[in-house]
Amino acid sequence: MITHNADIVIVGSGITAALMAASLAEKTTKSILVVEAGKPTTPFADRVKARERWRAYGESPWKQDHLDDQNATGTTWGFSPSMNVGGLAMHWGGVSPRYSPEDFALRSMYGVGSDWPFNYDDLDPFYQEAEERMGVAGEQGPVALDPRGKPYPLPPLPINYNLAQLQQWATKAGIVTWSTPSAKNSVAQDGRGQCQRCDTCYPVCPTGAKYSPDFTWDALVARKRITLVTETLVRKLEADPKTGRITRATGNRTNASGEEVTIEGGTFVLAAGFVWSPHLLLLSKSSAFPDGLANRSGLVGKYLAGHRNVNAYLRLPMELFPGINVQHSLVSKQFMRVPRSARYLRHDLRIWESSVGREPRLRDDDGRVQFGDDLMKDWQQRAKGATARVRGYYDVLPDKESALALDAKKVNRFGDPMPNVSFKDAPESAALKEWQEEQLRDLFRTMAKAGGGEILRMENSANDLGQEHPVGGCRMGTDPTQSVVDAHGRAHDHENLWVAGAPAQPTASCCNGTLTFVAVGLRTAAAIAGAAAV
Ligand SMILES: Cc1cc2nc3c(=O)[nH]c(=O)nc-3n(C[C@H](O)[C@H](O)[C@H](O)COP(=O)(O)OP(=O)(O)OC[C@H]3O[C@@H](n4cnc5c(N)ncnc54)[C@H](O)[C@@H]3O)c2cc1C
Ligand code: SF4
């Protein structure tokens, strides 16, 4: 039996955990122990090589990034089983927009979904902290649409020639756009290089320009400010039946030894991400807490949310040079701020250059195989002109039955039931879906027309039941009968248990969510540091 002990125990080592640990390490003098089920994966020094092998052979740059038997069943699209030091953000693209102020008050403003227990202005300082800790490069948008207390930490990634052309076209269509904020160094800093526009942000950034959590873990471990325990799966939290205080976490090594592990602590923070945080609470049932921990409301695992998209490729009468930096884009938030109407649709809008329809090809229009100069000439001809990709993420309002439950038919090596995930739209969301997607298609047709172009292809989310940037399962609120954690992430039922980031969110907005997961986690970290319990 292995035993650990710390003042603050953090379960999970993803991006939310990393930046919370950095914040707690500065705000307190307490000992911090981080427990991660997976192994460390490809170190920074090996990433150039990993990228080369990925390009040459399609080999995954991320070795040892999952546990074979730790997986979800049901609707797993939008969910990734990535379990390693750094979590999913070892793979992410780094796109880091903020939610809009409306996202925090959907019920009050639009009569749908739920209000959050705090507003955008409350989160603004934590957005800033998240952006500064990661290093987000961004351009201030129109202040009304893009309110910020302080400027972006880094200058924006450049709007290159292609994006500048596309920006002019969007302006003709009446759409204000700016450089999409990204956790990528526009200026070298903290031992991480400057973005070289080499365009492989995912799967792997060879220069370290894109932030990933391992940078933070390496720095905290080097300063001896935290203890990072890897290959250790927390399988249960135990609570005192009388006081409800969490007394210890128990689990096992995930290496060949499978040894039992006990972790004692003063404060426990669940930062195990969407899926695994509510899963662990459900697994932690006992005679005193027969429905699992933090579950007096019966809402652990419920109200899963996320967003879906409509995507279009447009041919435009302008000349672009394909491949300048396809992973950078323009963003507009003007459709996230809409007047209240009988029907609800808010969405973000992103614009990329694209090479769809302009790729090199081996056969010409008549099916003849082309070689040498002919092949090159054909490509040069076809590469003239421009294709743009546009996409709108729209939010999906969660139903209570959009839920995660334990699936007794699928167990891991220790016999723990794995999670079964099923998304369900709230009735108002289900009723609007067709209309919402048609509105987006209409917008894209109008945009194409404004630029004298045409639509090549339109598509919607690959799987209607899965959702991107999923959240929920431990929703926050002020009413303990309607929520799992309070407005700062502390479990209503257990004074020394906190749930951080994505699982605590009541709704998911309609843009990439990780920056908000981290900001919400940092707000929780500040509350933990200030709490008498620590
Ligand atoms: C290809 C790709 C591209 C993406 N691009 C973007 C993007 O551009 N912008 C954006 O906003 N988002 C993006 N995302 C999503 C983003 O990566 C995730 O939202 C984010 O990383 C989630 O972080 P997290 O801290 O909430 O949880 P996770 O990353 O899920 O971390 C949780 C960690 O906890 C560990 N853990 C879980 N349970 C236990 C347990 N019981 N015991 C011990 N450890 C445990 C897990 O192993 C894991 O390491 C992308 C994702 C992918 C896959
Ligand atoms: S473009 Fe290249 S250097 Fe820049 S963030 Fe992406 S992978 Fe890293």
Coordinates of C-alpha atoms in Angstrom, one line a residue, residues 18-304:
A18 CA -2.3 22.8 -14.3
L19 CA -3.3 26.4 -14.1
M20 CA -5.2 26.0 -10.9
A21 CA -2.1 24.4 -9.3
A22 CA 0.1 27.3 -10.6
S23 CA -2.3 29.8 -9.0
L24 CA -2.6 27.9 -5.7
A25 CA 1.2 27.5 -5.5
E26 CA 1.4 31.3 -5.6
K27 CA -1.6 32.1 -3.4
T28 CA -0.9 29.7 -0.6
T29 CA 2.1 28.0 1.1
K30 CA 0.2 24.8 1.4
S31 CA 1.5 21.4 0.1
I32 CA -0.1 20.5 -3.2
L33 CA -0.4 16.9 -4.5
V34 CA -1.6 16.2 -8.0
V35 CA -2.8 12.7 -8.9
E36 CA -2.9 11.7 -12.6
A37 CA -4.2 8.3 -13.9
G38 CA -2.0 8.4 -17.0
K39 CA 1.7 8.7 -17.8
P40 CA 3.8 11.6 -18.9
T41 CA 3.7 11.7 -22.7
T42 CA 6.1 12.9 -25.5
P43 CA 8.4 15.5 -23.8
F44 CA 9.0 18.9 -25.5
A45 CA 12.5 17.9 -26.5
D46 CA 11.1 15.1 -28.7
R47 CA 8.4 17.0 -30.4
V48 CA 10.3 18.0 -33.6
K49 CA 11.1 14.3 -34.2
A50 CA 7.5 13.3 -33.3
R51 CA 6.2 15.8 -35.9
E52 CA 8.6 14.5 -38.5
R53 CA 7.4 10.9 -38.0
W54 CA 3.8 12.0 -38.0
R55 CA 4.3 13.7 -41.4
A56 CA 6.3 10.9 -42.9
Y57 CA 4.4 7.9 -41.6
G58 CA 1.2 9.2 -40.0
E59 CA 2.5 8.0 -36.6
S60 CA 0.8 9.5 -33.6
P61 CA 3.0 12.0 -31.9
W62 CA 1.5 11.2 -28.6
K63 CA 2.8 8.0 -27.1
Q64 CA 1.1 6.5 -24.1
D65 CA -1.7 9.0 -24.0
H66 CA -4.5 6.7 -22.9
L67 CA -5.5 3.8 -20.7
D68 CA -7.0 0.9 -22.7
D69 CA -9.6 0.0 -20.2
Q70 CA -10.7 3.4 -19.0
N71 CA -13.3 4.5 -21.5
A72 CA -16.9 5.6 -21.9
T73 CA -19.8 4.0 -23.7
G74 CA -22.8 5.6 -25.3
T75 CA -22.4 8.9 -27.2
T76 CA -18.7 9.4 -27.0
W77 CA -18.4 11.8 -29.9
G78 CA -17.0 15.0 -28.5
F79 CA -15.5 13.1 -25.6
S80 CA -11.9 11.8 -25.8
P81 CA -10.4 9.2 -23.6
S82 CA -7.1 10.9 -23.5
M83 CA -5.5 10.2 -20.1
N84 CA -1.9 11.5 -19.6
V85 CA -0.1 14.2 -17.9
G86 CA -1.6 17.4 -19.4
G87 CA -4.9 15.7 -20.4
L88 CA -6.6 16.6 -23.6
A89 CA -4.8 19.9 -24.0
M90 CA -1.6 18.0 -25.1
H91 CA -3.6 17.6 -28.3
W92 CA -5.6 20.8 -28.5
G93 CA -5.5 23.6 -31.1
G94 CA -5.1 26.5 -28.7
V95 CA -8.0 28.5 -29.9
S96 CA -9.0 30.6 -26.9
P97 CA -12.1 32.9 -27.3
R98 CA -14.0 34.1 -24.3
Y99 CA -17.7 33.5 -23.9
S100 CA -19.9 36.6 -24.4
P101 CA -21.6 38.4 -21.5
E102 CA -25.0 37.0 -22.7
D103 CA -23.8 33.4 -22.0
F104 CA -24.0 34.0 -18.3
A105 CA -27.6 35.2 -18.4
L106 CA -29.5 33.1 -21.0
R107 CA -32.6 32.6 -18.9
S108 CA -32.9 36.3 -18.0
M109 CA -32.1 37.6 -21.5
Y110 CA -33.6 35.0 -23.8
G111 CA -35.9 32.9 -21.6
V112 CA -34.0 29.7 -22.4
G113 CA -31.4 27.5 -20.6
S114 CA -30.0 28.7 -17.2
D115 CA -28.4 31.7 -15.8
W116 CA -25.0 31.2 -14.2
P117 CA -24.6 32.2 -10.5
F118 CA -22.2 35.0 -11.5
N119 CA -21.7 37.2 -14.5
Y120 CA -19.1 38.0 -17.2
D121 CA -17.6 40.9 -15.2
D122 CA -17.0 38.5 -12.3
L123 CA -15.1 36.2 -14.5
D124 CA -13.2 38.9 -16.4
P125 CA -10.2 38.9 -14.0
F126 CA -9.9 35.1 -14.2
Y127 CA -10.1 35.2 -18.0
Q128 CA -7.2 37.6 -17.8
E129 CA -5.3 35.4 -15.4
A130 CA -5.9 32.4 -17.7
E131 CA -4.8 34.3 -20.8
E132 CA -1.6 35.5 -19.0
R133 CA -0.7 32.1 -17.6
M134 CA -1.1 30.4 -21.0
G135 CA 0.1 33.3 -23.1
V136 CA -2.9 34.2 -25.3
A137 CA -2.2 36.2 -28.5
G138 CA -5.2 38.3 -29.5
E139 CA -6.6 41.4 -31.1
Q140 CA -9.1 43.5 -29.2
G141 CA -12.4 43.3 -31.1
P142 CA -15.1 46.1 -31.0
V143 CA -15.4 46.8 -27.3
A144 CA -19.2 46.3 -27.2
L145 CA -18.8 42.7 -28.5
D146 CA -15.5 41.9 -26.9
P147 CA -15.4 43.6 -23.5
R148 CA -12.1 43.2 -21.6
G149 CA -10.8 44.7 -18.3
K150 CA -7.2 44.6 -19.6
P151 CA -5.4 44.1 -23.0
Y152 CA -4.4 40.7 -24.3
P153 CA -1.1 39.6 -22.9
L154 CA 0.4 39.0 -26.4
P155 CA 0.0 40.9 -29.7
P156 CA -2.3 39.1 -32.1
L157 CA -1.1 36.4 -34.5
P158 CA -0.8 38.3 -37.8
I159 CA -3.7 38.6 -40.1
N160 CA -1.8 37.3 -43.1
Y161 CA -2.5 38.1 -46.8
N162 CA -5.2 35.5 -47.2
L163 CA -7.0 36.5 -44.0
A164 CA -6.8 40.1 -44.9
Q165 CA -8.5 39.4 -48.3
L166 CA -11.2 37.3 -46.5
Q167 CA -11.7 40.1 -43.9
Q168 CA -12.5 42.6 -46.7
W169 CA -15.0 40.1 -48.1
A170 CA -16.6 39.6 -44.7
T171 CA -16.8 43.4 -44.3
K172 CA -18.8 43.6 -47.6
A173 CA -21.2 41.0 -46.1
G174 CA -21.6 43.3 -43.1
I175 CA -19.6 41.2 -40.7
V176 CA -16.9 42.6 -38.4
T177 CA -14.0 40.2 -37.8
W178 CA -10.7 40.2 -36.0
S179 CA -7.8 37.8 -35.4
T180 CA -8.9 34.8 -33.4
P181 CA -7.3 34.7 -30.0
S182 CA -5.0 31.7 -29.5
A183 CA -2.8 30.3 -26.8
K184 CA 0.2 30.5 -29.2
N185 CA 3.2 32.7 -28.7
S186 CA 3.2 35.6 -31.1
V187 CA 6.4 36.5 -29.3
A188 CA 8.8 34.0 -27.8
Q189 CA 8.5 33.8 -24.0
D190 CA 9.1 31.5 -21.0
G191 CA 11.4 29.2 -22.9
R192 CA 8.7 28.6 -25.6
G193 CA 9.4 29.6 -29.2
Q194 CA 7.5 32.1 -31.4
C195 CA 4.9 30.7 -33.7
Q196 CA 6.5 29.8 -37.0
R197 CA 3.1 29.3 -38.9
C198 CA 4.1 25.7 -39.7
D199 CA 0.4 24.8 -39.3
T200 CA 0.5 21.5 -37.3
C201 CA -0.9 23.0 -34.1
Y202 CA -2.8 19.8 -33.8
P203 CA -1.6 17.1 -33.7
V204 CA 1.7 18.7 -32.4
C205 CA 3.5 22.0 -32.1
P206 CA 7.2 21.5 -32.6
T207 CA 8.3 24.9 -31.3
G208 CA 6.4 25.1 -28.0
A209 CA 4.6 28.2 -29.3
K210 CA 1.3 26.6 -28.5
Y211 CA 0.7 26.3 -24.8
S212 CA 0.3 22.9 -23.3
P213 CA 0.0 22.0 -19.6
D214 CA 3.2 20.0 -19.4
F215 CA 5.1 23.4 -19.5
T216 CA 3.4 24.4 -16.3
W217 CA 3.8 21.0 -14.6
D218 CA 7.6 20.9 -15.5
A219 CA 8.0 24.4 -13.9
L220 CA 6.1 23.6 -10.8
V221 CA 7.9 20.3 -10.2
A222 CA 11.3 22.0 -10.9
R223 CA 10.4 24.6 -8.2
K224 CA 9.4 21.7 -5.9
R225 CA 6.1 23.5 -5.4
I226 CA 3.9 20.5 -6.1
T227 CA 4.2 16.7 -6.0
L228 CA 2.9 15.1 -9.2
V229 CA 2.0 11.5 -8.8
T230 CA 1.4 9.7 -12.2
E231 CA -0.1 6.3 -13.2
T232 CA -2.4 6.5 -10.2
L233 CA -6.2 6.2 -10.7
V234 CA -8.4 7.6 -8.0
R235 CA -11.3 5.2 -7.7
K236 CA -13.1 6.5 -4.7
L237 CA -13.4 9.5 -2.4
E238 CA -14.5 8.7 1.2
A239 CA -16.5 11.1 3.3
D240 CA -17.2 11.2 7.0
P241 CA -20.8 10.1 7.4
K242 CA -21.5 12.7 10.0
T243 CA -19.7 15.8 8.8
G244 CA -19.6 15.1 5.1
R245 CA -15.9 16.1 5.0
I246 CA -13.8 14.1 2.6
T247 CA -11.3 12.2 4.6
R248 CA -9.3 10.4 1.9
A249 CA -9.1 9.3 -1.7
T250 CA -8.2 5.7 -2.6
G251 CA -7.2 4.1 -5.8
N252 CA -4.6 2.0 -7.5
R253 CA -1.4 2.3 -9.6
T254 CA -2.3 1.9 -13.3
N255 CA 1.1 0.4 -14.0
A256 CA 1.8 -3.4 -13.9
S257 CA 2.0 -3.4 -10.1
G258 CA -1.6 -2.3 -9.6
E259 CA -0.7 -1.4 -6.0
E260 CA -3.3 0.2 -3.8
V261 CA -2.9 3.9 -3.0
T262 CA -4.4 6.0 -0.2
I263 CA -4.3 9.8 -0.3
E264 CA -5.1 11.8 2.8
G265 CA -5.7 15.5 2.4
G266 CA -7.3 18.7 3.9
T267 CA -8.9 19.9 0.7
F268 CA -9.8 17.8 -2.4
V269 CA -10.2 19.3 -5.8
L270 CA -11.8 17.3 -8.6
A271 CA -10.2 18.6 -11.9
A272 CA -10.6 15.4 -13.8
G273 CA -12.5 17.1 -16.6
F274 CA -15.9 16.5 -18.2
V275 CA -16.9 12.8 -17.8
W276 CA -14.4 11.7 -15.2
S277 CA -15.3 14.2 -12.4
P278 CA -19.0 13.2 -12.2
H279 CA -18.0 9.6 -12.8
L280 CA -15.7 9.6 -9.7
L281 CA -18.5 11.2 -7.6
L282 CA -20.9 8.5 -8.7
L283 CA -18.4 5.7 -8.0
S284 CA -17.9 7.1 -4.5
K285 CA -21.1 5.8 -3.0
S286 CA -21.3 4.4 0.5
S287 CA -24.0 3.5 3.0
A288 CA -24.0 7.1 4.2
F289 CA -24.1 8.4 0.6
P290 CA -25.9 5.7 -1.4
D291 CA -26.2 7.9 -4.6
G292 CA -22.5 8.9 -4.6
L293 CA -20.9 12.1 -3.2
A294 CA -22.2 15.6 -3.7
N295 CA -25.4 14.1 -5.0
R296 CA -28.1 15.3 -2.6
S297 CA -29.8 17.0 -5.6
G298 CA -29.6 13.8 -7.7
L299 CA -27.9 16.0 -10.4
V300 CA -24.4 14.5 -10.5
G301 CA -23.9 13.4 -14.1
K302 CA -26.9 15.4 -15.4
Y303 CA -27.3 18.4 -17.7
L304 CA -24.4 17.6 -20.0

